[in-house]
C-alpha positions in Angstrom: 27.6 -45.4 89.5 27.7 -44.5 85.8 30.0 -45.8 83.1 28.4 -44.1 80.1 25.9 -41.3 79.4 22.7 -42.6 77.8 23.0 -40.2 74.9 26.6 -41.2 74.1 25.9 -44.9 73.3 26.4 -46.0 69.7 27.4 -49.1 67.7 31.0 -48.8 69.0 29.7 -49.9 72.4 27.9 -53.1 71.1 28.8 -56.0 73.3 29.9 -53.8 76.2 28.3 -53.9 79.6 27.4 -50.4 80.8 25.9 -48.8 83.9 23.5 -45.9 83.2 21.9 -43.4 85.6 19.0 -41.1 84.8 15.2 -40.8 84.5 12.4 -42.7 82.9 11.4 -40.6 79.9 8.8 -43.1 78.8 7.8 -46.6 79.6 6.0 -49.0 77.2 4.7 -52.5 78.1 4.2 -54.5 75.0 2.5 -57.5 76.7 5.8 -59.1 77.6 8.8 -57.0 76.9 9.1 -53.7 78.7 10.8 -50.8 76.9 12.1 -47.8 78.7 13.4 -44.6 77.1 16.0 -43.6 79.6 17.2 -40.0 79.7 20.1 -38.1 81.1 21.6 -34.7 80.2 23.2 -36.2 77.1 20.1 -37.7 75.6 17.9 -40.9 75.4 18.6 -44.6 74.9 16.1 -47.5 74.7 16.4 -50.1 77.4 14.8 -53.5 77.0 13.7 -55.6 80.0 12.8 -59.3 79.3 10.3 -61.2 81.4 12.9 -63.8 82.0 14.9 -61.3 84.1 12.8 -62.0 87.2 13.5 -59.3 89.8 14.6 -56.8 87.2 11.3 -57.3 85.3 9.3 -56.9 88.6 11.1 -53.6 89.3 10.5 -52.4 85.7 6.8 -53.0 86.2 6.8 -50.4 89.0 8.5 -47.7 86.8 6.6 -44.5 85.9 7.7 -41.3 84.1 10.5 -39.4 85.9 11.5 -42.2 88.3 15.2 -41.8 89.0 17.0 -45.1 88.4 20.2 -46.9 87.5 20.4 -49.7 85.0 23.2 -52.2 84.3 23.0 -54.0 81.0 24.6 -55.0 77.7 24.6 -52.8 74.6 23.3 -54.5 71.4 22.6 -53.4 67.9 19.0 -53.0 66.9 17.7 -55.0 64.0 17.8 -53.0 60.7 14.0 -52.7 60.7 13.9 -51.3 64.2 16.5 -48.5 63.9 15.2 -45.2 65.1 16.7 -42.5 63.0 15.1 -39.8 65.2 17.3 -40.7 68.1 21.1 -40.2 68.2 21.3 -43.6 69.9 18.7 -45.2 67.6 21.0 -47.9 66.2 21.5 -49.5 69.6 19.6 -50.5 72.8 20.5 -51.8 76.2 19.4 -55.2 77.5 18.9 -54.7 81.2 20.6 -57.1 83.6 20.1 -55.0 86.7 17.8 -52.2 87.8 17.6 -50.1 90.9 14.9 -47.5 91.6 16.9 -44.7 93.3 13.8 -42.4 93.8 10.2 -42.5 92.8 8.5 -39.4 91.3 5.3 -37.9 92.4 2.8 -37.1 89.5 4.4 -34.4 87.5 2.9 -30.9 87.8 4.0 -30.1 84.3 3.7 -32.4 81.2 6.6 -32.3 78.9 4.4 -33.5 76.0 1.9 -30.6 76.4 2.2 -26.9 76.1 3.7 -25.5 79.3 3.2 -21.8 80.2 6.2 -19.8 81.1 4.8 -19.3 84.6 4.7 -23.0 85.1 8.1 -23.5 83.7 9.6 -20.9 86.0 7.8 -22.2 89.1 9.0 -25.8 88.5 12.3 -24.7 86.9 14.2 -27.8 88.2 11.8 -30.0 86.2 11.7 -27.7 83.2 15.5 -28.0 83.0 15.2 -31.7 82.5 13.6 -31.1 79.1 16.2 -31.9 76.3 15.6 -28.5 74.7 16.4 -26.7 77.9 19.3 -29.0 78.8 20.8 -28.3 75.3 20.7 -24.5 75.9 22.4 -24.7 79.3 25.1 -27.0 77.8 25.6 -24.6 75.0 26.0 -21.8 77.5 28.7 -23.8 79.3 30.5 -24.4 76.0 30.3 -20.7 75.2 31.6 -19.7 78.6 34.5 -22.2 78.3 35.3 -20.9 74.8 35.5 -17.3 76.0 37.9 -18.2 78.8 40.2 -20.2 76.5 40.2 -17.5 73.9 41.0 -14.7 76.3 43.5 -16.7 78.2 45.3 -17.5 75.0 45.4 -13.8 74.2 47.1 -12.9 77.5 44.1 -11.5 79.3 44.0 -12.0 83.0 40.8 -13.1 84.8 40.5 -10.8 87.8 37.5 -10.5 90.1 36.1 -7.2 91.2 33.8 -6.4 94.2 30.1 -7.2 94.3 29.5 -4.9 97.3 30.5 -1.5 96.1 29.6 2.2 96.0 26.6 3.5 94.0 27.7 5.2 90.7 25.5 6.4 87.8 25.4 3.8 85.1 22.0 4.6 83.5 19.7 2.5 85.7 18.6 2.3 89.3 21.0 0.5 91.7 20.1 -2.5 93.9 21.0 -1.4 97.4 22.3 -3.6 100.2 22.0 -2.2 103.8 25.1 -2.5 106.0 24.6 -4.1 109.4 28.0 -2.7 110.6 27.6 0.8 109.2 23.9 1.3 110.1 22.1 3.7 107.8 24.6 3.2 105.0 24.3 1.0 101.9 26.3 -0.9 99.4 25.3 -1.0 95.8 25.4 -4.1 93.6 27.4 -3.2 90.5 25.7 -2.4 87.3 29.0 -3.1 85.7 32.6 -3.2 86.9 33.3 -0.1 84.9 35.3 1.9 87.5 37.2 -1.1 88.8 38.4 -2.3 85.4 39.6 1.3 84.7 41.5 1.1 88.1 43.0 -2.2 87.0 44.4 -0.5 83.9 45.9 2.1 86.2 47.3 -0.7 88.3 49.3 -2.0 85.3 47.2 -5.0 84.4 46.9 -4.2 80.7 44.6 -7.0 79.6 41.8 -7.9 82.0 38.6 -9.9 81.7 36.0 -11.5 83.9 32.7 -13.3 83.4 30.7 -11.4 86.0 27.3 -10.9 87.4 25.9 -7.4 87.0 22.7 -5.9 88.5 20.3 -3.3 87.2 16.9 -2.3 88.7 15.2 -1.4 85.5 12.1 -2.2 83.5 12.4 -5.6 82.0 11.6 -7.3 78.7 12.3 -10.6 77.0 16.0 -9.9 76.5 16.7 -8.2 79.9 17.1 -9.5 83.4 17.7 -7.7 86.8 20.8 -9.8 87.2 22.7 -10.7 84.1 26.1 -12.0 83.1 28.7 -9.9 81.3 31.9 -10.7 79.6 33.9 -7.8 80.7 37.1 -6.9 78.8 39.5 -4.0 79.3 42.9 -3.2 77.7 45.7 -0.6 78.0 47.7 0.8 75.2 45.2 -0.4 72.6 43.2 1.7 70.2 39.5 1.4 69.5 40.3 -0.4 66.2 42.5 -2.9 68.0 39.8 -3.6 70.7 37.3 -4.2 68.0 39.6 -6.5 66.1 40.3 -8.8 69.0 36.7 -8.9 70.3 35.3 -9.4 66.7 37.7 -12.4 66.4 36.4 -13.8 69.7 32.8 -13.7 68.4 33.8 -15.0 64.9 35.7 -17.9 66.4 32.9 -18.6 68.8 30.3 -18.9 66.0 32.7 -21.0 64.0 33.4 -23.4 66.9 29.9 -23.8 68.3 27.7 -23.4 65.2 30.1 -24.0 62.3 29.1 -20.6 61.0 31.5 -18.2 59.3 30.3 -14.7 60.2 32.9 -13.1 57.9 34.3 -9.6 58.5 32.0 -7.3 60.3 31.0 -4.1 58.4 31.2 -0.8 60.3 28.4 1.8 60.3 28.2 5.2 61.9 25.5 5.9 64.4 24.0 8.7 62.2 23.7 6.4 59.2 22.1 3.6 61.3 19.5 5.9 62.7 18.8 7.6 59.3 18.5 4.4 57.3 17.1 2.0 59.8 15.7 4.0 62.7 17.8 2.1 65.2 21.3 2.1 66.6 21.1 -1.7 66.5 19.8 -2.4 63.0 18.9 -5.9 61.8 20.6 -6.0 58.4 18.8 -9.2 57.5 15.8 -7.0 56.8 16.1 -5.3 53.4 13.7 -2.4 54.2 15.2 1.1 54.7 13.9 4.5 55.8 14.2 7.2 53.1 14.0 10.9 53.8 11.6 12.9 51.6 11.3 16.2 53.6 12.9 18.2 50.8 10.4 16.8 48.3 7.3 17.7 50.4 8.4 20.9 52.1 6.3 23.1 49.7 3.1 21.0 49.6 -0.1 22.4 51.0 -0.6 19.3 53.2 0.6 20.7 56.6 1.0 17.2 58.0 4.0 16.8 55.7 5.1 20.4 55.1 5.1 21.3 58.8 7.7 18.8 60.0 9.6 19.2 56.6 10.3 22.8 57.4 11.1 22.2 61.1 14.7 21.6 61.9 13.5 19.2 64.6 11.1 17.5 62.3 11.4 14.7 59.9 9.4 13.3 57.0 10.5 9.9 55.8 9.1 6.8 54.1 9.5 3.0 53.9 8.9 1.3 50.6 7.6 -2.2 51.1 8.0 -4.5 48.1 4.8 -6.2 47.2 3.0 -4.2 50.0 0.2 -3.0 47.7 -1.6 -6.3 48.6 -2.0 -5.1 52.2 -5.6 -4.7 53.1 -7.0 -1.6 54.7 -7.5 -3.6 58.0 -3.8 -4.5 57.9 -2.8 -0.9 57.3 -5.0 0.2 60.2 -3.2 -2.3 62.4 0.2 -0.9 61.4 -1.2 2.6 62.0 -2.1 1.6 65.6 1.3 0.0 66.0 3.2 3.2 65.2 0.9 5.1 67.5 2.6 3.2 70.4 5.7 5.2 69.5 4.0 8.6 69.4 3.1 8.7 65.7 -0.2 10.4 65.0 -0.9 8.4 61.9 0.5 6.5 59.0 -0.1 7.9 55.5 0.3 5.4 52.7 0.6 5.2 48.9 0.0 2.1 46.9 1.8 1.8 43.6 -0.6 0.0 41.3 1.2 1.0 38.0 4.6 2.5 38.3 4.7 3.5 34.6 1.6 5.6 35.0 3.2 7.9 37.6 0.6 10.0 39.5 -2.3 8.2 37.8 -0.9 4.8 38.9 -1.0 5.4 42.6 -3.7 5.0 45.2 -3.4 7.1 48.4 -5.7 9.0 50.8 -3.2 11.9 50.6 -2.9 11.9 46.8 -5.2 14.9 46.6 -2.6 17.0 48.5 0.2 16.1 46.2 1.0 16.9 42.6 2.4 14.7 39.9 6.0 16.1 40.3 6.0 15.4 44.0 4.7 11.9 43.6 7.2 11.1 40.8 10.0 12.3 42.9 8.9 10.1 45.8 8.5 7.1 43.5 11.9 7.7 42.0 13.8 8.2 45.2 12.3 5.1 46.8 12.9 3.1 43.6 9.2 2.0 43.9 7.9 -0.7 41.6 4.4 -1.8 40.6 2.8 -3.7 43.5 4.7 -1.8 46.3 3.4 0.4 49.1 5.0 3.5 50.5 4.4 4.2 54.2 5.0 7.8 55.5 6.1 9.2 58.8 5.9 12.9 59.5 6.4 14.4 63.0 9.3 15.3 65.3 12.5 13.6 64.2 12.7 11.4 67.3 9.1 10.2 66.8 9.5 9.4 63.1 12.8 7.7 63.6 11.6 5.5 66.4 8.2 4.7 64.9 9.5 3.9 61.4 12.4 1.9 62.9 10.0 -0.3 64.9 7.6 -0.5 61.9 10.5 -1.7 59.7 11.3 -4.5 62.1 7.6 -5.6 62.3 7.0 -5.4 58.6 10.2 -7.5 57.9 8.9 -10.3 60.2 5.2 -10.1 59.3 5.8 -10.1 55.5 8.7 -12.6 55.8 11.1 -10.2 54.2 13.7 -10.7 57.0 16.0 -13.6 56.3 15.7 -15.3 59.7 18.2 -18.0 58.7 21.0 -15.6 58.0 23.5 -13.9 60.3 24.1 -10.1 60.0 26.8 -8.7 62.4 28.1 -5.2 62.3 29.8 -2.5 64.3 28.1 0.8 65.1 30.5 3.6 65.8 30.7 7.4 66.3 27.8 7.8 68.8 27.0 11.2 70.0 28.8 12.0 73.3 25.6 13.3 74.9 21.9 13.0 74.4 19.2 15.5 75.5 16.1 14.6 77.5 12.7 16.3 77.2 13.7 19.0 79.8 16.9 19.9 77.8 19.3 18.2 80.2 22.3 16.4 78.8 23.1 12.8 79.7 26.1 10.7 78.6 24.9 8.4 75.9 27.1 5.5 77.1 28.6 6.5 80.5 30.5 9.6 81.8 33.9 7.8 81.5 33.7 7.5 77.7 36.3 9.6 75.8 35.1 12.1 73.2 36.7 11.9 69.7 39.0 14.7 68.4 38.0 17.5 70.8 39.7 19.4 73.6 38.2 19.8 77.1 37.6 23.5 76.3 35.8 22.7 73.0 33.7 20.0 74.7 32.4 22.5 77.3 31.6 25.1 74.7 29.8 22.9 72.2 28.9 19.5 73.8 26.2 18.7 71.3 28.7 18.5 68.5 30.9 16.0 70.2 31.1 12.3 69.2 32.3 9.6 71.6 34.9 7.1 70.8 32.4 4.4 71.5 31.4 1.3 69.6 28.6 -1.4 69.8 28.6 -4.8 68.3 25.2 -5.8 66.8 24.1 -9.2 65.6 20.7 -9.6 63.9 19.2 -6.5 65.5 20.5 -7.2 69.0 23.2 -5.2 70.7 25.5 -8.0 72.0 28.3 -5.9 73.2 29.4 -2.3 73.7 32.5 -0.4 74.7 34.6 2.7 74.3 37.9 4.3 74.7 38.0 5.7 78.3 39.0 9.1 79.5 42.5 8.9 80.9 43.1 12.7 81.2 41.9 14.4 84.4 41.1 17.7 82.6 38.8 15.9 80.1 37.1 13.9 82.8 36.4 17.2 84.7 35.0 18.7 81.4 32.6 15.8 81.0 31.4 16.1 84.6 31.0 19.9 84.1 28.9 19.3 81.0 26.7 16.9 82.8 26.1 19.3 85.6 28.0 17.3 88.2 29.7 19.9 90.4 33.1 19.3 92.2 31.5 18.4 95.5 29.4 15.7 93.8 32.4 14.5 91.8 34.4 14.0 94.9 31.6 12.3 96.7 30.8 9.8 93.9 34.1 9.4 92.1 36.8 10.7 94.4 38.8 7.5 94.2 38.8 7.5 90.4 39.8 11.2 90.2 42.6 10.6 92.6 43.8 7.6 90.5 43.8 9.6 87.3 46.6 11.8 88.7 49.2 9.0 88.8 50.3 8.2 85.3 47.1 6.7 83.9 47.6 4.8 80.7 45.3 5.2 77.7 42.8 2.4 77.9 39.7 1.0 76.2 37.4 -1.9 76.6 34.1 -3.7 75.8 31.5 -5.7 77.6 29.4 -8.5 76.0 26.1 -9.6 77.3 26.7 -13.3 77.8 23.0 -14.1 78.1 22.2 -12.4 74.8 25.0 -14.1 73.0 23.8 -17.5 74.1 20.2 -16.5 73.3 21.4 -15.9 69.7 23.5 -19.0 69.5 20.6 -21.2 70.7 18.0 -19.7 68.4 15.6 -18.6 71.1 14.1 -15.0 71.4 13.7 -15.2 75.2 16.7 -14.5 77.3 15.2 -16.5 80.2 15.5 -19.6 78.1 19.3 -19.6 78.5 19.5 -18.7 82.2 19.2 -21.6 84.6 17.1 -19.8 87.2 15.9 -16.5 85.8 13.5 -13.9 87.1 10.1 -12.9 85.5 9.5 -9.6 83.8 8.4 -8.4 87.3 11.9 -9.2 88.6 10.4 -12.1 90.7 11.5 -15.7 91.2 8.3 -17.9 91.0 10.2 -20.9 92.3 11.6 -19.4 95.5 9.0 -16.6 95.9 11.7 -14.0 96.0 11.7 -11.2 96.8 10.1 -11.5 100.2 9.7 -9.6 103.4 12.5 -9.8 105.9 11.6 -10.6 109.5 11.5 -7.9 112.2 14.7 -9.1 113.9 16.7 -8.8 110.7 15.3 -5.4 110.0 16.0 -4.1 113.5 19.6 -5.3 113.2 20.0 -3.3 110.0 18.2 -0.3 111.5 15.5 -0.5 108.9 11.7 -0.4 109.0 9.0 -1.2 106.5 6.5 1.5 105.6 2.8 0.8 105.9 2.5 1.2 102.1 5.0 -1.6 101.5 3.3 -3.9 104.0 0.0 -3.3 102.3 1.5 -4.0 98.9 2.9 -7.3 100.2 -0.5 -8.4 101.6 -2.3 -7.5 98.4 -0.2 -9.8 96.2 
């Protein structure tokens, strides 16, 4: 039916007869000539229908927005005065010789020319995807996916599929469970990642594996998360962490160069401890010049207990952010930032305006100045390299609270005050993560997953002092987003047992959950390492949107629901009976109340 895409026509096609298929984007009747902006996935072209065309003109009179049609006509150059520089096809138009209405459109429930709420867009997603902005994002995603496959194929990686119905294993979030009809009362789990399977593939001798795979996590959602997401999963044998980072960095650098014509340059490397100390985040946005500076040693002897208390507590922290030009912030704005850090547990936000740097103590304005002396103030001003017109914002509390609160505040200030260069690209590697992290009850959890190898430690040393161990793990960060993470895996049975022991997983539970992996580790397991990229996040960055749902054809809401299909929904009684399941009264009541 089609010989050309609408958006591909240009002056090279002048004089050619073409057949186009698509939708009416806009119809204009100028009291004789009818003009149609015809749209397909590649763009728009103007179609002209002359009254002399008889039946064609009659059909054109019936057209309305979003009618689906096919047009046959001749491409001609527009007069110089009528060239539309805002359209890729603006130098040409098509003179219609034939027109067929394939399907009429009911009045549209959403108006492309007006603001459309996200709820409306998701409910009528098949219409939302017709918008050029959305179409371009989906096409960019297809190009990115194709690029990944070509790059990895060219580097001798094999595309191998792993199961979707599998066994539940701890990956850090809740599993989606699938009941078995054959094995009543038993459940499959949808994989949070193919972690164990890709390790088994390394044990099987496939030393370079990848797949672009759906993963599932039943966790609290936000703009850059989805319950089902796409992962570029990569695993290698006989390669070091440096080598894995080298090949995956090259993948991303080449992708940005190919799709955006942007040279990301070599990625800097930063240790986890430095990232948390300077930026309050393990995924710092380096486009933002603000940094967190520790001042506990300066204020540990002041009488102000809000500062000296945490400064003298090994689990406390006193730190500041110097904001260039921030002295212009009003009290109302400072109060708003105080409320903001309260979201992260901070009890307040002390501040110090530098009205005259050369005047030292006499040149500052601060509600806490009366608790500080000239020497303390001068030390703070000197350490932060404060200048006249700056403001210094303080955090003093438990280390975790100060780090998280100031880290979030840094990001917000950078955007609010336009200090962050939003046109730049800032990639980096974050390495040397702690092997374990401690929860509020004092229990240890694997910071990445329990199959990550520790760095430079024996199994015996790990068990004795787990808090001191670092993992051989690495995250790729771009513009404040973690786009990929990986690690060297444990290939030694004794080390794997030591990690499980440290996590409080006894032998019985080990056998129950990971028996197949523990068995496989006994048969000549090679050293192996890998990394997984979040495909959705990569495309989100490539396309310049901040909402991951914008780059997924049919996404879920933040409540993990599909507004278009009304999923999830209750199963009928017959299906539940076949699965040996029943719905509780509470679940039924919840369904009826929605």
